[in-house]
């Protein structure tokens, strides 16, 4: 069927031969003739993005300026910590301080954020600890740090424009794609904050651009192979892959996409027996292997080399790492210690598997069980980690047995601890011995678990429950001598309880506050080997002098540290399985079922919400291609020659490439059990938008027979209309992206789906209310008619705001916090003082004392309500009048009509507000995927001034509120799991 001399192609790669629907279905003999006898693709011309018309570059510049305005508009807003800025801003602080941390994401984007902050003068003192924490007072250069993702968001616009041009799309279609990216609310929101998704999207987009340009060079045939342009775009693709995977491991999906398309190219090359010799095929293979494997791997590892250079001090992440790794950090390095372990040695025992730390005890008792002294794992070096090894019997001296734990300090020769030796472990600082008995542990109350405690007193000889046998694990011990007797660091062993047969055991279970959240230690019958393995790290003995044989950890090289960190990142990432208030599952993403509440304060809100016009139309584009592909396969099976038609093939391959990119970045999430959020869909969304624009381009300018190809004005009008609809939708939801003022009515009008669960009642009912004066200025209330008003001072009392919820359980503060503020002049009156304290009340408004709060700790959750109580006092401090409590908003401003009328209800506290806040609208039972959602109340919702109305609302919601999810922003748990926040 090979033949030469078919019709020439146009510059846009479309054949001049027109075919009607019947010809496309059956395929004429003229249409199915091949033009080339090598691997050159039909209908492809050189779409060099460096050789575009000047009008395209001018349009590109205009689109980029628009993108810059949209992305940078009020980027200083809000001036407090938002969502996962808690984590990624906090990581920047740790980079600057050099404190080691462990995060589930690679370091590239975090390093760029840190660099921007450092160049702007950030010294790392701000901890980004809580959502809503103010940036302005401590002088954090947060705008400079937000500029990094914002600039990346701007660059995504020219990138998609150039990518569509590289595919051969008309300028109208490319401009449409750029416009859709500009006005996509979700991409906008993510690119204005100190987050990682904007860097991820731009590097994914850059990789797609580079690969598309390289593919265009490749499809032009052998004459373009190994030319400078060919090499340039192949190298750029490799760098793009390295950068993408260095931001998040989602970049592995991009690598899979490029890898599959590379295999397809090599397969086509293998079929070209005329121009591709085996030697030339291997040249193609090695070029791709070097650029698409070696370059990304080198780039990725190089970023971790910088990561290790920056983090040289101990931090809250070193507990995840092995002792060898920790020894490479400043002040964590250990001095050489004697290798021989003998009776009388003072040792510190370290758990092998969990990196939980050292066997530890302290002067605190278990609240349940035996109520004896606690035994825990503690991750830091401490004198409470020191144990003295005793024999099961005291040594004999000239005058009988030598008593006391120091009996072996002067006895020669030393008696080494060998395999099978029965020992007692004497805790040096508390004079108690390691002990176990048939009592259930306080947390893991399983029949096969026994409590481990410290028991005895100074001078007590101990009992049989103190005896443990040392069983050396030869397969894990290093060296022939370490397999026979216990040697520091080198020998791994189990401690078997003689009476019960259980083994000393620890696992990743934290004890409650009464044990300072240290790791649980038990004695397990049949405990798994990794969790029952111990070794000695610290060792000293009075008879082991300076000339004794010493040992230390082997210092790991870069590759050892790199590989260990990758394994820890993988395990931690896989462990993020707890539900989150704002998590969602992949089936809900393409239809934009729900978003994420990022921030709420001062009757404003930031909620991650996509542009529904763009979101749904891009999903429709994917569905259209899937339908097309299914139909094409059925027709191919029935013998139709559709794939011999040039336009048909180009439609299938070009759009199929983008849809395949969408699938590679979407479907892998179905395999994950970890926490997932809407922002995980953004790389797939980018490919979906490209697919939409490509389909539009084919329909309006490349497919013949429908009359649009020769009418470009129709294509431009269609693009303008669709983009206008997108801009309108963008404007509807822009307040949620920028944190702008909004009204409840406007909010509710655009809330098309019930599962869009931002809180409309958090906004004011009227825009004029956003111009309310500050709380201090509003304090100058009219006191006319109140006696002594001219001499009166005004005193405010306001509740201390509760910190935003983090995935760990909220802890109640038992002791009230008070803060006295100096006198502040206010017109002809004085704000004498502002007292702040915390009160605890139940759902019915009853005041709880400290004992009641302590009893409820860990069983209930506390939410915060703001109140301002105004009292008028004379110069001597006597109360002249006391107005009712006034609920205030997040800025401390009372609602209109709620002022202090002394004649009505003076001194009477109103009912306590509902626990879950005043808006049950979004507090539905579950989010649609069957999961309960935890969180905390939005502390900034406006209160109702009418106390009786409050009481009625409270009574209606008492039984419902415990089941309702809370509606406040929470940071994602990725950083929490990694840093132990």
mmCIF file of C-alpha atoms in Angstrom, residues 654-861:
data_model
loop_
_atom_site.group_PDB
_atom_site.id
_atom_site.type_symbol
_atom_site.label_atom_id
_atom_site.label_comp_id
_atom_site.label_asym_id
_atom_site.label_seq_id
_atom_site.Cartn_x
_atom_site.Cartn_y
_atom_site.Cartn_z
ATOM 1 C CA UNK A 654 -2.649 14.524 19.615
ATOM 2 C CA UNK A 655 -5.736 14.640 21.822
ATOM 3 C CA UNK A 656 -5.078 11.088 22.953
ATOM 4 C CA UNK A 657 -1.668 12.185 24.221
ATOM 5 C CA UNK A 658 -3.247 14.883 26.388
ATOM 6 C CA UNK A 659 -6.072 12.660 27.626
ATOM 7 C CA UNK A 660 -3.514 9.985 28.439
ATOM 8 C CA UNK A 661 -1.655 12.621 30.472
ATOM 9 C CA UNK A 662 -4.912 13.354 32.300
ATOM 10 C CA UNK A 663 -5.422 9.648 33.008
ATOM 11 C CA UNK A 664 -1.837 9.173 34.238
ATOM 12 C CA UNK A 665 -2.283 12.013 36.728
ATOM 13 C CA UNK A 666 -5.761 10.993 37.855
ATOM 14 C CA UNK A 667 -6.350 7.242 38.025
ATOM 15 C CA UNK A 668 -3.322 6.340 40.238
ATOM 16 C CA UNK A 669 -5.035 8.150 43.116
ATOM 17 C CA UNK A 670 -7.712 5.450 43.130
ATOM 18 C CA UNK A 671 -5.032 3.039 44.386
ATOM 19 C CA UNK A 672 -4.128 5.217 47.362
ATOM 20 C CA UNK A 673 -5.607 4.825 50.823
ATOM 21 C CA UNK A 674 -3.935 7.941 52.174
ATOM 22 C CA UNK A 675 -5.527 11.370 52.670
ATOM 23 C CA UNK A 676 -6.387 13.033 49.379
ATOM 24 C CA UNK A 677 -7.569 16.543 48.588
ATOM 25 C CA UNK A 678 -9.000 18.413 45.639
ATOM 26 C CA UNK A 679 -5.640 20.017 44.886
ATOM 27 C CA UNK A 680 -4.250 16.607 43.937
ATOM 28 C CA UNK A 681 -6.330 16.891 40.752
ATOM 29 C CA UNK A 682 -4.618 20.051 39.437
ATOM 30 C CA UNK A 683 -2.022 18.368 37.161
ATOM 31 C CA UNK A 684 -4.808 16.271 35.636
ATOM 32 C CA UNK A 685 -6.936 19.411 35.260
ATOM 33 C CA UNK A 686 -4.153 21.041 33.268
ATOM 34 C CA UNK A 687 -4.167 18.175 30.776
ATOM 35 C CA UNK A 688 -7.976 18.240 30.644
ATOM 36 C CA UNK A 689 -7.927 21.945 29.724
ATOM 37 C CA UNK A 690 -5.411 21.211 26.961
ATOM 38 C CA UNK A 691 -7.663 18.428 25.661
ATOM 39 C CA UNK A 692 -10.625 20.819 25.604
ATOM 40 C CA UNK A 693 -8.696 23.399 23.577
ATOM 41 C CA UNK A 694 -7.358 20.768 21.174
ATOM 42 C CA UNK A 695 -10.846 19.428 20.497
ATOM 43 C CA UNK A 696 -12.048 22.979 19.923
ATOM 44 C CA UNK A 697 -9.169 23.555 17.510
ATOM 45 C CA UNK A 698 -9.883 20.412 15.506
ATOM 46 C CA UNK A 699 -13.607 21.148 15.286
ATOM 47 C CA UNK A 700 -13.179 24.785 14.239
ATOM 48 C CA UNK A 701 -10.091 24.680 12.041
ATOM 49 C CA UNK A 702 -8.944 21.178 11.062
ATOM 50 C CA UNK A 703 -11.925 18.938 10.401
ATOM 51 C CA UNK A 704 -13.457 19.441 6.988
ATOM 52 C CA UNK A 705 -17.059 18.943 6.015
ATOM 53 C CA UNK A 706 -18.676 21.045 8.750
ATOM 54 C CA UNK A 707 -17.934 24.462 7.279
ATOM 55 C CA UNK A 708 -15.918 25.952 10.146
ATOM 56 C CA UNK A 709 -12.404 25.434 8.859
ATOM 57 C CA UNK A 710 -12.696 28.209 6.322
ATOM 58 C CA UNK A 711 -14.522 30.568 8.702
ATOM 59 C CA UNK A 712 -11.960 31.545 11.380
ATOM 60 C CA UNK A 713 -14.188 34.372 12.562
ATOM 61 C CA UNK A 714 -16.650 31.819 13.930
ATOM 62 C CA UNK A 715 -13.862 30.136 15.857
ATOM 63 C CA UNK A 716 -12.795 33.456 17.362
ATOM 64 C CA UNK A 717 -16.351 34.375 18.316
ATOM 65 C CA UNK A 718 -16.881 30.976 19.917
ATOM 66 C CA UNK A 719 -13.664 31.303 21.901
ATOM 67 C CA UNK A 720 -14.600 34.799 23.081
ATOM 68 C CA UNK A 721 -18.064 33.666 24.152
ATOM 69 C CA UNK A 722 -16.771 30.643 26.042
ATOM 70 C CA UNK A 723 -13.989 32.633 27.679
ATOM 71 C CA UNK A 724 -16.507 35.309 28.663
ATOM 72 C CA UNK A 725 -18.681 32.706 30.385
ATOM 73 C CA UNK A 726 -15.595 31.496 32.224
ATOM 74 C CA UNK A 727 -14.748 35.038 33.329
ATOM 75 C CA UNK A 728 -18.278 35.554 34.603
ATOM 76 C CA UNK A 729 -18.077 32.348 36.621
ATOM 77 C CA UNK A 730 -14.634 33.414 37.814
ATOM 78 C CA UNK A 731 -16.006 36.702 39.099
ATOM 79 C CA UNK A 732 -18.800 34.919 40.958
ATOM 80 C CA UNK A 733 -16.356 32.858 43.013
ATOM 81 C CA UNK A 734 -13.414 35.291 43.131
ATOM 82 C CA UNK A 735 -14.150 36.383 46.756
ATOM 83 C CA UNK A 736 -13.384 32.834 47.870
ATOM 84 C CA UNK A 737 -10.015 32.930 46.106
ATOM 85 C CA UNK A 738 -8.915 36.411 47.177
ATOM 86 C CA UNK A 739 -10.538 36.480 50.612
ATOM 87 C CA UNK A 740 -12.510 39.544 49.530
ATOM 88 C CA UNK A 741 -15.639 40.991 51.058
ATOM 89 C CA UNK A 742 -18.864 39.242 50.091
ATOM 90 C CA UNK A 743 -22.464 39.151 51.185
ATOM 91 C CA UNK A 744 -24.504 36.205 52.344
ATOM 92 C CA UNK A 745 -27.053 36.659 49.584
ATOM 93 C CA UNK A 746 -24.424 36.797 46.821
ATOM 94 C CA UNK A 747 -22.748 33.748 48.310
ATOM 95 C CA UNK A 748 -25.933 31.703 48.418
ATOM 96 C CA UNK A 749 -26.884 32.638 44.855
ATOM 97 C CA UNK A 750 -23.793 30.962 43.397
ATOM 98 C CA UNK A 751 -23.859 27.927 45.664
ATOM 99 C CA UNK A 752 -25.172 25.552 43.016
ATOM 100 C CA UNK A 753 -24.470 22.264 44.777
ATOM 101 C CA UNK A 754 -25.161 21.327 48.394
ATOM 102 C CA UNK A 755 -21.731 19.713 48.755
ATOM 103 C CA UNK A 756 -20.027 23.050 48.105
ATOM 104 C CA UNK A 757 -19.648 23.510 51.822
ATOM 105 C CA UNK A 758 -18.198 26.929 52.381
ATOM 106 C CA UNK A 759 -20.092 28.907 54.985
ATOM 107 C CA UNK A 760 -22.206 31.677 53.490
ATOM 108 C CA UNK A 761 -23.293 32.821 56.959
ATOM 109 C CA UNK A 762 -19.690 33.707 57.733
ATOM 110 C CA UNK A 763 -20.067 36.776 55.516
ATOM 111 C CA UNK A 764 -21.878 40.008 56.349
ATOM 112 C CA UNK A 765 -25.381 40.584 55.103
ATOM 113 C CA UNK A 766 -24.385 43.936 53.642
ATOM 114 C CA UNK A 767 -21.110 45.179 52.173
ATOM 115 C CA UNK A 768 -21.385 48.398 54.185
ATOM 116 C CA UNK A 769 -20.749 46.431 57.362
ATOM 117 C CA UNK A 770 -17.190 45.726 56.226
ATOM 118 C CA UNK A 771 -16.399 49.403 56.843
ATOM 119 C CA UNK A 772 -17.147 49.023 60.568
ATOM 120 C CA UNK A 773 -14.489 50.783 62.693
ATOM 121 C CA UNK A 774 -11.909 48.806 64.613
ATOM 122 C CA UNK A 775 -12.841 47.311 67.971
ATOM 123 C CA UNK A 776 -10.882 49.932 69.876
ATOM 124 C CA UNK A 777 -12.541 52.817 68.105
ATOM 125 C CA UNK A 778 -15.914 51.195 68.552
ATOM 126 C CA UNK A 779 -15.370 51.120 72.282
ATOM 127 C CA UNK A 780 -16.269 54.811 72.588
ATOM 128 C CA UNK A 781 -19.946 54.109 73.176
ATOM 129 C CA UNK A 782 -22.398 56.762 74.173
ATOM 130 C CA UNK A 783 -22.753 56.843 77.947
ATOM 131 C CA UNK A 784 -25.309 59.610 78.089
ATOM 132 C CA UNK A 785 -27.950 58.899 80.672
ATOM 133 C CA UNK A 786 -25.628 56.766 82.787
ATOM 134 C CA UNK A 787 -24.597 58.406 85.995
ATOM 135 C CA UNK A 788 -20.971 59.302 86.253
ATOM 136 C CA UNK A 789 -20.592 58.889 82.510
ATOM 137 C CA UNK A 790 -18.089 61.701 82.176
ATOM 138 C CA UNK A 791 -15.767 60.196 84.744
ATOM 139 C CA UNK A 792 -16.386 56.631 83.680
ATOM 140 C CA UNK A 793 -13.791 54.338 82.286
ATOM 141 C CA UNK A 794 -14.699 51.592 79.844
ATOM 142 C CA UNK A 795 -13.513 48.091 80.516
ATOM 143 C CA UNK A 796 -13.596 45.260 78.036
ATOM 144 C CA UNK A 797 -13.352 41.566 78.680
ATOM 145 C CA UNK A 798 -12.907 39.298 75.695
ATOM 146 C CA UNK A 799 -12.486 35.575 75.297
ATOM 147 C CA UNK A 800 -9.103 34.314 74.205
ATOM 148 C CA UNK A 801 -9.434 32.872 70.668
ATOM 149 C CA UNK A 802 -8.855 29.154 70.348
ATOM 150 C CA UNK A 803 -6.123 27.980 67.986
ATOM 151 C CA UNK A 804 -7.207 26.332 64.732
ATOM 152 C CA UNK A 805 -7.631 22.597 64.944
ATOM 153 C CA UNK A 806 -4.747 20.358 63.999
ATOM 154 C CA UNK A 807 -5.089 16.615 63.381
ATOM 155 C CA UNK A 808 -3.994 15.796 66.897
ATOM 156 C CA UNK A 809 -6.768 15.867 69.475
ATOM 157 C CA UNK A 810 -7.579 19.318 70.825
ATOM 158 C CA UNK A 811 -6.406 19.759 74.371
ATOM 159 C CA UNK A 812 -8.401 21.858 76.791
ATOM 160 C CA UNK A 813 -6.578 24.436 78.887
ATOM 161 C CA UNK A 814 -7.583 24.128 82.502
ATOM 162 C CA UNK A 815 -5.975 27.253 83.843
ATOM 163 C CA UNK A 816 -7.533 30.541 82.642
ATOM 164 C CA UNK A 817 -5.197 32.933 80.934
ATOM 165 C CA UNK A 818 -5.378 36.606 81.844
ATOM 166 C CA UNK A 819 -3.744 39.527 80.203
ATOM 167 C CA UNK A 820 -3.872 43.103 81.470
ATOM 168 C CA UNK A 821 -3.386 45.814 78.882
ATOM 169 C CA UNK A 822 -2.189 49.282 79.966
ATOM 170 C CA UNK A 823 -4.500 52.301 79.899
ATOM 171 C CA UNK A 824 -5.365 53.475 76.411
ATOM 172 C CA UNK A 825 -6.772 56.981 75.818
ATOM 173 C CA UNK A 826 -10.032 57.063 73.881
ATOM 174 C CA UNK A 827 -11.401 60.537 73.295
ATOM 175 C CA UNK A 828 -12.538 61.970 76.631
ATOM 176 C CA UNK A 829 -12.749 58.488 78.136
ATOM 177 C CA UNK A 830 -10.182 55.877 78.918
ATOM 178 C CA UNK A 831 -10.090 52.208 78.200
ATOM 179 C CA UNK A 832 -8.852 51.424 81.674
ATOM 180 C CA UNK A 833 -7.987 47.821 80.970
ATOM 181 C CA UNK A 834 -8.799 44.889 78.786
ATOM 182 C CA UNK A 835 -8.917 41.611 80.641
ATOM 183 C CA UNK A 836 -8.819 38.403 78.661
ATOM 184 C CA UNK A 837 -9.600 35.038 80.113
ATOM 185 C CA UNK A 838 -11.066 31.689 79.152
ATOM 186 C CA UNK A 839 -14.277 30.272 80.578
ATOM 187 C CA UNK A 840 -15.534 26.773 79.976
ATOM 188 C CA UNK A 841 -19.266 26.092 79.739
ATOM 189 C CA UNK A 842 -21.290 23.078 78.727
ATOM 190 C CA UNK A 843 -23.805 23.115 75.881
ATOM 191 C CA UNK A 844 -26.439 24.575 78.195
ATOM 192 C CA UNK A 845 -24.297 27.472 79.316
ATOM 193 C CA UNK A 846 -23.369 26.120 82.753
ATOM 194 C CA UNK A 847 -19.964 27.299 83.937
ATOM 195 C CA UNK A 848 -17.454 24.472 84.456
ATOM 196 C CA UNK A 849 -14.747 24.579 87.099
ATOM 197 C CA UNK A 850 -11.207 23.342 86.603
ATOM 198 C CA UNK A 851 -11.897 19.871 87.965
ATOM 199 C CA UNK A 852 -14.865 19.389 85.647
ATOM 200 C CA UNK A 853 -12.812 20.529 82.656
ATOM 201 C CA UNK A 854 -10.006 18.162 83.588
ATOM 202 C CA UNK A 855 -12.469 15.282 83.841
ATOM 203 C CA UNK A 856 -13.818 16.036 80.367
ATOM 204 C CA UNK A 857 -10.384 16.446 78.728
ATOM 205 C CA UNK A 858 -9.953 13.984 75.895
ATOM 206 C CA UNK A 859 -13.658 13.085 75.884
ATOM 207 C CA UNK A 860 -15.184 16.198 74.355
ATOM 208 C CA UNK A 861 -14.074 19.002 72.056
#
